[in-house]
Coordinates of C-alpha atoms in Angstrom, one line a residue:
X340 CA 0.0 0.0 0.0
X341 CA 2.8 2.4 0.9
X342 CA 4.3 1.9 -2.6
X343 CA 1.1 3.4 -4.1
X344 CA 1.4 6.7 -2.1
X345 CA 3.9 8.2 -4.5
X346 CA 1.8 7.6 -7.5
X347 CA -1.3 9.1 -5.8
X348 CA 0.6 12.2 -4.6
X349 CA 2.0 13.0 -8.0
X350 CA -1.3 12.4 -9.7
X351 CA -3.5 14.6 -7.5
X352 CA -1.3 17.0 -5.6
X353 CA -2.3 20.0 -7.8
X354 CA -6.0 19.6 -7.2
X355 CA -6.5 18.6 -3.5
X356 CA -5.5 20.1 -0.2
X357 CA -4.9 16.7 1.2
X358 CA -1.9 16.3 -1.1
X359 CA 0.2 18.8 0.9
X360 CA -0.3 16.8 4.0
X361 CA 0.4 13.6 2.2
X362 CA 3.7 14.8 0.9
X363 CA 4.8 16.0 4.4
X364 CA 3.7 12.7 6.0
X365 CA 5.2 10.6 3.3
X366 CA 8.7 12.1 3.7
X367 CA 8.8 10.8 7.3
X368 CA 7.2 7.4 7.0
X369 CA 8.4 3.9 6.2
X370 CA 6.4 0.7 6.1
X371 CA 7.2 -1.8 8.8
X372 CA 4.8 -4.7 9.3
X373 CA 1.8 -4.4 11.5
X374 CA 2.1 -6.1 14.8
X375 CA -0.3 -6.8 17.6
X376 CA 1.8 -4.8 20.1
X377 CA 2.4 -1.7 18.0
X378 CA 6.1 -2.2 18.5
X379 CA 8.3 0.9 18.8
X380 CA 5.8 3.6 18.0
X381 CA 7.1 7.0 19.0
X382 CA 5.5 10.3 20.0
X383 CA 6.2 12.4 16.9
X384 CA 7.1 11.8 13.3
X385 CA 10.8 12.5 13.9
X386 CA 12.8 12.0 17.1
X387 CA 11.9 9.9 20.1
X388 CA 10.4 11.7 23.0
X389 CA 10.8 11.6 26.7
X390 CA 8.3 14.4 27.2
X391 CA 7.3 14.6 30.9
X392 CA 4.0 16.0 29.8
X393 CA 3.1 12.7 28.1
X394 CA 0.7 11.7 31.0
X395 CA -1.4 14.7 30.0
X396 CA -2.4 13.1 26.7
X397 CA -4.7 10.1 26.2
X398 CA -1.9 8.0 24.7
X399 CA 1.1 9.3 26.6
X400 CA 2.2 10.7 23.3
X401 CA 2.8 7.1 22.2
X402 CA 3.6 6.5 18.5
X403 CA 0.9 6.0 15.8
X404 CA 0.3 4.9 12.3
X405 CA 1.1 7.4 9.5
X406 CA -0.7 5.9 6.5
X407 CA -2.7 8.6 4.7
X408 CA -6.0 8.1 2.8
X409 CA -6.2 8.0 -0.9
X410 CA -6.4 11.3 -2.6
X411 CA -9.5 10.4 -4.5
X412 CA -12.7 10.7 -2.5
X413 CA -14.5 7.4 -1.6
X414 CA -17.7 6.5 -3.2
X415 CA -20.3 6.0 -0.4
X416 CA -21.9 2.6 -0.4
X417 CA -24.8 1.1 1.7
X418 CA -23.7 0.3 5.2
X419 CA -25.5 -3.0 5.0
X420 CA -23.2 -4.4 2.3
X421 CA -21.0 -7.2 3.2
X422 CA -19.1 -7.8 0.0
X423 CA -15.4 -7.3 -0.3
X424 CA -14.8 -3.8 -1.7
X425 CA -12.8 -3.4 -4.9
X426 CA -10.2 -0.8 -5.6
X427 CA -7.8 0.9 -3.2
X428 CA -10.1 3.9 -2.5
X429 CA -13.0 1.6 -1.6
X430 CA -10.9 -0.6 0.6
X431 CA -9.5 2.3 2.6
X432 CA -13.0 3.6 3.1
X433 CA -14.2 0.3 4.6
X434 CA -14.6 0.2 8.4
X435 CA -15.2 -3.1 10.2
X436 CA -18.9 -3.5 11.2
X437 CA -18.5 -3.7 15.0
X438 CA -15.9 -0.9 15.1
X439 CA -18.1 1.3 13.0
X440 CA -21.1 0.5 15.2
X441 CA -19.1 1.5 18.3
X442 CA -18.1 4.9 16.8
X443 CA -21.7 5.7 15.9
X444 CA -23.0 4.6 19.3
X445 CA -20.4 6.8 21.0
X446 CA -21.4 9.8 18.8
X447 CA -25.1 9.2 19.8
X448 CA -24.2 9.0 23.5
X449 CA -22.1 12.1 23.5
X450 CA -24.8 13.9 21.5
X451 CA -27.1 13.4 24.5
X452 CA -24.7 13.9 27.4
X453 CA -22.6 16.7 25.8
X454 CA -24.6 18.1 22.8
X455 CA -22.4 21.3 22.7
X456 CA -19.4 19.2 21.8
X457 CA -20.7 18.3 18.3
X458 CA -18.6 15.1 18.2
X459 CA -18.7 13.4 14.7
X460 CA -18.2 9.7 14.7
X461 CA -15.8 10.2 11.7
X462 CA -13.3 11.8 14.2
X463 CA -13.4 8.7 16.3
X464 CA -12.8 6.6 13.1
X465 CA -9.9 8.8 12.1
X466 CA -8.3 8.4 15.5
X467 CA -9.0 4.7 15.6
X468 CA -7.4 4.4 12.2
X469 CA -4.3 6.2 13.3
X470 CA -4.0 4.5 16.7
X471 CA -4.7 0.9 15.8
X472 CA -5.8 0.5 12.2
X473 CA -9.4 0.2 13.4
X474 CA -8.6 -2.5 16.0
X475 CA -6.2 -4.2 13.5
X476 CA -8.8 -4.4 10.8
X477 CA -11.7 -5.2 13.1
X478 CA -10.2 -8.2 15.0
X479 CA -12.8 -8.1 17.7
X480 CA -15.2 -10.6 19.2
X481 CA -19.0 -10.3 19.2
X482 CA -18.9 -8.0 22.2
X483 CA -16.3 -5.7 20.7
X484 CA -13.3 -6.9 22.6
X485 CA -10.0 -7.3 20.7
X486 CA -9.1 -10.9 20.0
X487 CA -5.6 -10.2 21.2
X488 CA -4.3 -7.3 23.2
X489 CA -3.1 -4.1 21.4
X490 CA -0.2 -2.7 23.4
X491 CA 2.1 0.2 22.7
X492 CA 5.8 0.1 23.6
X493 CA 7.1 0.1 27.1
X494 CA 7.2 3.7 28.2
X495 CA 10.5 3.4 30.0
X496 CA 12.3 6.4 28.7
X497 CA 14.4 4.4 26.3
X498 CA 13.5 6.3 23.1
X499 CA 10.0 7.1 24.4
X500 CA 8.4 9.0 27.2
X501 CA 9.0 7.5 30.7
X502 CA 5.9 6.8 32.6
X503 CA 6.3 4.5 35.6
X504 CA 3.6 2.0 36.4
X505 CA 0.3 3.5 37.5
X506 CA -2.1 0.5 37.3
X507 CA -0.1 -2.4 38.9
X508 CA -0.1 -4.0 35.4
X509 CA -3.9 -4.4 35.5
X510 CA -4.4 -3.1 31.9
X511 CA -1.0 -3.4 30.2
X512 CA 0.5 -6.4 32.1
X513 CA 3.6 -4.3 33.1
X514 CA 4.2 -3.6 36.8
X515 CA 7.2 -1.4 36.1
X516 CA 6.2 1.0 33.4
X517 CA 3.0 1.9 31.5
X518 CA 2.0 1.1 28.0
X519 CA -0.8 2.4 25.8
X520 CA -3.6 -0.1 25.7
X521 CA -6.4 -1.1 23.3
X522 CA -7.9 0.1 20.0
X523 CA -7.8 3.8 21.1
X524 CA -4.4 3.4 22.8
X525 CA -5.1 4.8 26.3
X526 CA -2.4 4.8 28.8
X527 CA -3.6 3.4 32.2
X528 CA -3.3 6.6 34.1
X529 CA -5.7 8.3 31.6
X530 CA -8.0 5.4 31.4
X531 CA -8.4 5.5 35.2
X532 CA -10.5 8.7 35.0
X533 CA -11.6 8.7 31.3
X534 CA -12.7 5.0 31.0
X535 CA -16.3 4.4 30.1
X536 CA -18.7 1.4 29.8
X537 CA -19.9 1.8 26.2
X538 CA -21.6 -1.6 25.8
X539 CA -23.5 -1.8 29.1
X540 CA -21.7 -4.9 30.5
X541 CA -20.8 -3.2 33.8
X542 CA -17.1 -3.0 32.9
X543 CA -14.7 -0.3 31.7
X544 CA -12.3 -2.2 29.4
X545 CA -9.8 -0.3 27.3
X546 CA -9.6 -3.4 25.1
X547 CA -13.3 -3.2 24.2
X548 CA -14.0 -0.9 21.2
X549 CA -17.4 0.2 22.6
X550 CA -15.8 1.2 25.9
X551 CA -12.7 2.8 24.2
X552 CA -14.7 4.7 21.6
X553 CA -17.0 6.2 24.2
X554 CA -14.0 7.1 26.4
X555 CA -12.2 8.7 23.5
X556 CA -15.3 10.8 22.7
X557 CA -15.6 11.9 26.3
X558 CA -11.9 12.8 26.3
X559 CA -12.2 14.9 23.2
X560 CA -15.3 16.6 24.6
X561 CA -13.8 17.7 27.9
X562 CA -13.0 21.4 28.7
X563 CA -16.2 22.4 27.0
X564 CA -14.7 22.1 23.5
X565 CA -16.9 22.4 20.5
X566 CA -15.5 20.2 17.8
X567 CA -17.4 22.0 15.1
X568 CA -15.0 24.9 15.8
X569 CA -11.7 24.4 14.0
X570 CA -9.6 25.8 16.9
X571 CA -11.3 23.5 19.4
X572 CA -11.0 20.5 17.1
X573 CA -7.2 21.1 16.8
X574 CA -6.9 21.5 20.6
X575 CA -8.8 18.3 21.2
X576 CA -6.8 16.2 18.7
X577 CA -3.5 17.5 20.0
X578 CA -4.5 16.7 23.5
X579 CA -4.9 13.1 22.4
X580 CA -1.3 13.0 21.1
X581 CA 0.7 16.2 21.1
X582 CA 2.3 16.1 17.6
X583 CA 1.6 18.3 14.6
X584 CA 2.2 15.4 12.3
X585 CA -0.4 13.4 14.3
X586 CA -2.9 16.3 14.0
X587 CA -2.5 16.5 10.2
X588 CA -2.8 12.7 9.8
X589 CA -6.0 12.5 11.9
X590 CA -7.5 15.5 10.0
X591 CA -6.7 13.8 6.7
X592 CA -8.6 10.7 7.7
X593 CA -11.4 12.8 9.2
X594 CA -11.9 14.6 5.9
X595 CA -11.7 11.3 4.0
X596 CA -14.3 9.5 6.1
X597 CA -16.7 12.5 6.0
X598 CA -16.8 12.0 2.2
X599 CA -18.1 8.5 2.5
X600 CA -17.4 5.1 4.1
X601 CA -18.9 1.7 4.0
X602 CA -19.1 -1.3 6.4
X603 CA -16.9 -4.4 5.9
X604 CA -17.0 -7.6 7.9
X605 CA -15.0 -7.8 11.1
X606 CA -11.5 -8.9 10.5
X607 CA -11.3 -7.8 6.9
X608 CA -10.4 -4.1 7.3
X609 CA -7.3 -2.6 5.7
X610 CA -4.2 -2.8 7.9
X611 CA -1.8 0.2 8.1
X612 CA 1.8 -0.1 7.2
X613 CA 3.6 3.2 7.9
X614 CA 4.4 4.1 11.5
X615 CA 5.8 7.2 13.3
X616 CA 8.5 5.1 14.9
X617 CA 10.2 4.6 11.5
X618 CA 13.5 6.5 11.5
X619 CA 14.3 6.5 7.8
X620 CA 17.0 3.9 8.1
X621 CA 18.6 5.5 11.1
X622 CA 20.6 3.3 13.4
X623 CA 18.9 4.9 16.4
X624 CA 15.7 2.9 16.0
X625 CA 14.1 2.1 19.4
X626 CA 14.8 -1.4 20.8
X627 CA 11.8 -3.7 20.0
X628 CA 9.7 -4.5 23.1
X629 CA 8.7 -8.0 23.9
X630 CA 5.3 -9.1 22.7
X631 CA 2.6 -9.8 25.3
X632 CA 1.2 -13.3 25.6
X633 CA -1.0 -14.2 22.7
X634 CA 0.3 -11.5 20.4
X635 CA 2.1 -11.8 17.1
X636 CA 5.8 -10.9 17.0
X637 CA 6.8 -8.0 14.7
X638 CA 7.3 -8.9 11.1
X639 CA 10.3 -7.7 9.1
X640 CA 10.1 -4.2 7.4
X641 CA 8.7 -3.8 4.0
X642 CA 9.8 -1.2 1.5
X643 CA 9.1 2.5 2.0
X644 CA 7.0 4.7 -0.3
X645 CA 7.5 5.4 -4.0
X646 CA 7.7 1.7 -5.0
X647 CA 11.3 1.4 -3.9
X648 CA 12.9 -2.1 -3.6
X649 CA 13.5 -3.7 -0.3
X650 CA 16.7 -2.5 1.3
X651 CA 19.6 -4.9 1.8
X652 CA 20.0 -6.3 5.3
X653 CA 22.5 -4.5 7.5
X654 CA 25.7 -6.4 8.4
X655 CA 25.7 -7.8 11.9
X656 CA 27.4 -5.7 14.5
X657 CA 30.8 -7.0 15.8
X658 CA 30.3 -5.3 19.2
X659 CA 29.0 -7.8 21.7
X660 CA 25.9 -6.7 23.6
X661 CA 26.5 -5.4 27.2
X662 CA 26.3 -8.0 29.9
X663 CA 23.9 -5.7 31.9
X664 CA 21.3 -3.3 30.5
X665 CA 22.1 0.4 30.6
X666 CA 21.0 2.3 33.7
X667 CA 18.1 4.6 33.0
X668 CA 18.9 8.2 34.2
X669 CA 16.9 9.4 37.1
X670 CA 13.9 11.6 36.3
X671 CA 12.6 14.6 38.3
X672 CA 9.9 12.3 39.6
X673 CA 12.5 10.1 41.3
X674 CA 13.8 13.0 43.4
X675 CA 10.4 14.0 44.9
X676 CA 10.3 13.3 48.6
X677 CA 7.0 15.0 49.6
X678 CA 4.2 17.3 48.7
X679 CA 3.5 20.8 50.1
X680 CA 0.5 23.1 49.8
X681 CA 1.4 26.1 47.6
X682 CA -0.9 28.7 49.2
X683 CA -4.3 27.2 48.5
X684 CA -7.0 29.4 50.1
X685 CA -10.3 28.3 51.7
X686 CA -12.2 26.1 49.2
X687 CA -15.9 27.0 49.5
X688 CA -18.6 27.5 46.9
X689 CA -22.3 27.6 46.6
X690 CA -24.0 24.6 44.9
X691 CA -23.8 25.0 41.1
X692 CA -21.1 27.7 41.2
X693 CA -17.4 27.5 40.4
X694 CA -14.9 27.6 43.3
X695 CA -13.1 31.0 43.3
X696 CA -9.9 29.4 44.5
X697 CA -7.8 26.7 42.8
X698 CA -5.7 24.0 44.5
X699 CA -2.0 24.5 44.2
X700 CA 0.5 21.8 45.2
X701 CA 4.3 21.9 45.2
X702 CA 6.6 18.9 44.8
X703 CA 9.8 19.0 46.8
X704 CA 13.0 17.1 47.5
X705 CA 13.9 15.9 50.9
X706 CA 15.9 19.1 51.3
X707 CA 12.8 21.2 50.4
X708 CA 13.9 22.1 46.9
X709 CA 11.1 22.5 44.4
X710 CA 11.0 19.9 41.6
X711 CA 9.8 20.9 38.1
X712 CA 8.3 18.6 35.4
X713 CA 6.6 16.2 37.8
X714 CA 3.1 14.9 37.1
X715 CA 0.7 15.5 40.0
X716 CA -2.7 13.9 39.9
X717 CA -5.7 15.6 41.6
X718 CA -8.5 13.2 42.5
X719 CA -11.9 14.2 44.0
X720 CA -12.8 11.9 46.8
X721 CA -16.1 11.5 48.8
X722 CA -19.8 11.6 48.3
X723 CA -20.1 14.6 46.0
X724 CA -21.1 15.5 42.4
X725 CA -18.5 18.3 42.3
X726 CA -16.1 18.0 39.3
X727 CA -13.2 19.8 37.7
X728 CA -13.7 22.0 34.7
X729 CA -14.6 19.6 31.8
X730 CA -16.7 17.3 34.0
X731 CA -14.0 14.9 35.2
X732 CA -13.2 13.8 38.8
X733 CA -9.5 13.3 38.1
X734 CA -6.9 15.8 36.6
X735 CA -3.2 15.4 36.0
X736 CA -1.0 18.5 35.9
X737 CA 2.7 18.9 35.4
X738 CA 4.6 21.1 37.9
X739 CA 6.0 24.3 36.6
X740 CA 9.6 25.7 37.0
X741 CA 8.7 26.5 40.7
X742 CA 7.6 22.9 41.3
X743 CA 3.9 24.0 41.5
X744 CA 1.0 22.1 39.9
X745 CA -2.3 24.0 39.9
X746 CA -5.4 21.9 39.5
X747 CA -8.2 23.0 37.1
X748 CA -11.0 25.0 38.6
X749 CA -13.5 23.1 40.7
X750 CA -17.2 23.3 40.0
X751 CA -19.6 22.7 42.8
X752 CA -22.4 20.2 42.3
X753 CA -25.8 20.1 43.9
X754 CA -24.8 17.9 46.8
X755 CA -23.9 20.1 49.8
X756 CA -21.3 19.3 52.4
X757 CA -17.6 18.5 52.5
X758 CA -15.4 16.5 50.2
X759 CA -11.7 16.0 49.6
X760 CA -9.4 16.6 46.7
X761 CA -6.3 14.4 47.0
X762 CA -3.0 15.3 45.3
X763 CA -0.6 12.5 44.6
X764 CA 2.6 12.1 42.5
X765 CA 2.2 10.0 39.4
X766 CA 4.9 7.3 39.4
X767 CA 6.2 8.0 42.9
X768 CA 5.1 6.4 46.2
X769 CA 5.0 9.4 48.4
X770 CA 2.2 10.4 50.8
X771 CA -0.7 12.3 49.2
X772 CA -1.9 15.7 50.3
X773 CA -5.6 16.2 51.1
X774 CA -7.6 19.5 50.6
X775 CA -11.0 20.0 52.2
X776 CA -13.6 21.6 50.0
X777 CA -17.1 22.6 51.1
X778 CA -20.3 23.1 49.0
X779 CA -23.0 25.3 50.6
X780 CA -26.6 25.4 49.7
X781 CA -27.8 27.9 47.1
X782 CA -29.0 31.0 48.9
X783 CA -31.0 34.2 48.6
X784 CA -30.7 37.5 50.5
X785 CA -33.9 39.1 49.3
X786 CA -37.4 38.1 48.4
X787 CA -40.1 40.1 46.7
X788 CA -43.5 39.6 45.2
X789 CA -43.6 39.9 41.4
X790 CA -47.0 41.7 41.6
X791 CA -48.8 44.1 44.0
X792 CA -52.4 42.9 43.6
X793 CA -54.1 42.6 47.0
X794 CA -54.7 39.0 47.9
X795 CA -58.3 38.6 49.0
X796 CA -60.9 35.9 49.2
X797 CA -64.4 35.2 50.5
X798 CA -64.6 32.8 53.4
X799 CA -65.1 29.3 52.0
X800 CA -63.8 30.3 48.6
X801 CA -60.4 30.4 46.9
X802 CA -57.9 33.1 46.2
X803 CA -58.0 34.3 42.6
X804 CA -54.3 35.1 42.4
X805 CA -51.4 32.8 43.2
X806 CA -48.5 34.2 45.1
X807 CA -45.4 34.5 42.9
X808 CA -42.0 35.6 44.3
X809 CA -38.6 36.4 43.0
X810 CA -35.4 35.5 45.0
X811 CA -32.2 37.4 44.5
X812 CA -28.7 37.1 45.9
X813 CA -26.5 40.3 45.8
X814 CA -28.9 41.7 43.2
X815 CA -28.8 38.8 40.8
X816 CA -31.5 36.2 40.3
X817 CA -31.1 33.3 42.8
X818 CA -31.9 30.1 41.0
X819 CA -32.4 26.7 42.7
X820 CA -32.8 28.2 46.2
X821 CA -34.9 26.1 48.6
X822 CA -37.8 27.8 50.3
X823 CA -40.5 27.0 52.8
X824 CA -44.0 28.7 52.9
X825 CA -45.9 28.7 56.2
X826 CA -49.3 30.2 57.2
X827 CA -48.4 31.6 60.6
X828 CA -50.5 32.9 63.5
X829 CA -49.0 36.4 63.8
X830 CA -46.0 38.5 62.8
X831 CA -44.3 37.7 66.1
X832 CA -45.6 34.2 66.3
X833 CA -44.3 31.8 63.6
X834 CA -46.5 29.0 64.9
X835 CA -48.5 27.3 62.1
X836 CA -52.0 28.7 62.1
X837 CA -54.8 26.2 62.6
X838 CA -57.4 28.3 60.8
X839 CA -57.8 30.6 57.9
X840 CA -56.2 30.2 54.4
X841 CA -54.6 26.9 53.4
X842 CA -53.0 24.9 50.6
X843 CA -54.1 21.5 49.4
X844 CA -51.9 18.5 49.0
X845 CA -52.1 15.9 46.2
X846 CA -55.0 14.2 48.0
X847 CA -56.9 17.4 48.5
X848 CA -56.2 17.6 52.2
X849 CA -55.6 20.9 54.1
X850 CA -51.9 21.8 54.3
X851 CA -50.6 25.1 55.9
X852 CA -46.8 24.4 55.5
X853 CA -45.0 23.7 52.2
X854 CA -41.4 22.6 52.4
X855 CA -38.9 21.7 49.7
X856 CA -39.9 24.5 47.4
X857 CA -37.3 25.7 44.9
X858 CA -36.8 28.8 42.7
X859 CA -36.5 28.3 39.0
X860 CA -33.6 29.3 36.7
X861 CA -34.8 32.9 36.9
X862 CA -35.1 33.0 40.7
X863 CA -38.9 32.8 40.5
X864 CA -41.2 30.7 42.7
X865 CA -45.0 30.4 42.2
X866 CA -46.9 29.0 45.1
X867 CA -49.9 26.6 44.7
X868 CA -53.4 28.0 44.8
X869 CA -54.7 29.2 48.2
X870 CA -58.1 28.4 49.7
X871 CA -60.0 29.8 52.7
X872 CA -62.1 28.1 55.4
X873 CA -65.1 29.8 56.9
X874 CA -63.0 32.1 59.2
X875 CA -62.9 35.8 58.2
X876 CA -60.0 38.1 59.0
X877 CA -56.4 39.1 58.1
X878 CA -53.8 36.3 57.9
X879 CA -50.1 36.1 57.2
X880 CA -48.1 33.8 54.8
X881 CA -44.4 33.7 55.5
X882 CA -41.8 32.5 53.0
X883 CA -38.2 31.7 54.2
X884 CA -35.3 30.7 51.9
X885 CA -31.8 29.3 52.4
X886 CA -29.5 32.2 53.1
X887 CA -32.0 34.0 55.3
X888 CA -34.3 35.8 52.9
X889 CA -37.8 36.2 54.4
X890 CA -41.0 37.7 53.1
X891 CA -44.4 38.0 54.9
X892 CA -47.5 38.3 52.7
X893 CA -50.9 39.6 53.9
X894 CA -54.0 37.6 53.1
X895 CA -57.5 38.9 53.7
X896 CA -60.6 36.8 54.0
X897 CA -64.0 38.5 54.0
X898 CA -67.1 37.0 55.5
X899 CA -69.5 35.4 53.2
X900 CA -72.7 37.5 52.6
X901 CA -75.6 36.4 54.7
X902 CA -78.6 35.0 53.0
X903 CA -81.9 37.1 53.0
X904 CA -84.5 35.9 55.6
X905 CA -87.5 34.0 54.2
X906 CA -90.7 36.0 54.1
X907 CA -93.1 35.1 56.9
X908 CA -96.3 33.3 56.1
X909 CA -99.4 35.5 56.1

């Protein structure tokens, strides 16, 4: 397939914008065989990376596949077709049935939970193509789980980012370092907070295409990004893997899939050949990593682009291998001894509001020296629905030059009370640092009627007008504020009255106290209809809200007119 890239580029470069991207990508790509473990994939299209920010990406900036789509647009065909497509264009546009179904289901789910994100399933398909060749051509079982694991290289700092183990080997089988896992290539520390159950089986499995596709969609939709906006789309893709070459490759497949795709049987999808870990014949190629149990060992390299012939094998080296593996240099993380608070102020917010203060944590050596470029994970702990900006309960931040990591802003949920945000060092067993946060109930400091019509009623009748109020807090509408309405005996006696006006409950019984009321989005509250018994007089209705706002409303009940006496018999 790679040999055909050169002909496609020459033929169509003058007429399509994709050609420019194709030429740039082609110059950096070779064509090693596809393996189950995605051996040796690197973070960019050029040099290996040991970027300490890797844990901030979904993949840990792991390597990826660089194949580009054909320059001719695909011809859309019915998604129900199961025949083998003919022609290179048609074959590249084919997506395995289960994989395609997972992408579309993820789009539908995100369309409901985060409609402002405008996630297209074709973006998931583009990332899935670049990350794993659509789960290695759709090698998944009936439930969407890959037949054999798809693992990236060991992120041990040897030509790649160094990320020490964060999952005890639960996902990647490695208890020393992390590896990207599954068809969407999540590193375990990212899957910990972004994992989703996309097929409803009660598990969050990065090896399952339904779970992984939904997780990828959620990851791309965080931070309130709108993927119909070009700038937000670029930010989201780069957050998945921080490489301009990666961005351009994904955008090429996104555009291609938007022009038409078709469904092919599972296991028959087109496999990619070019990868970003190819070093154009350089002797500095990363050392292959061992395959995991049940996976296929890497095949030998095939020719690069342009139809060139297979290169001659290199002569064997005469230098014997070292008797012991080289020692990996210590990273900044290795020097961290403890965490210190970096001036975090009191964390208090009203339900539904953003916390004004952010949590700041400093990583220090035993001597108290600040340590930069260390990943600090902030995790929300406790019975709360408060989240970080973007809707997640976990955030990983890299310390700055002063050794300080500042967590994203917290947004209070509707549950009031205390919860904890715990800061820990990723890849280092040091004691965590806990921060207490408090969510207070929504409140109002003023109440007023929205109208000034006198509230009157004849004894035994019903009030024509319902009481409507507006709650405000510091002059602004106070939404979601809880209130209680009580018919009281007197201005200085808040005891519930046993006569006069009353409300009715759902069964039509007399009620003179209503609790659990709540203002709407505009701070408005309309009380139910009021009725009067046979007692005439002036009565009081008192409304109290969370925050101390109080309003007393006067209700007047006039005596019913007496009936005229019957004329006496003559």
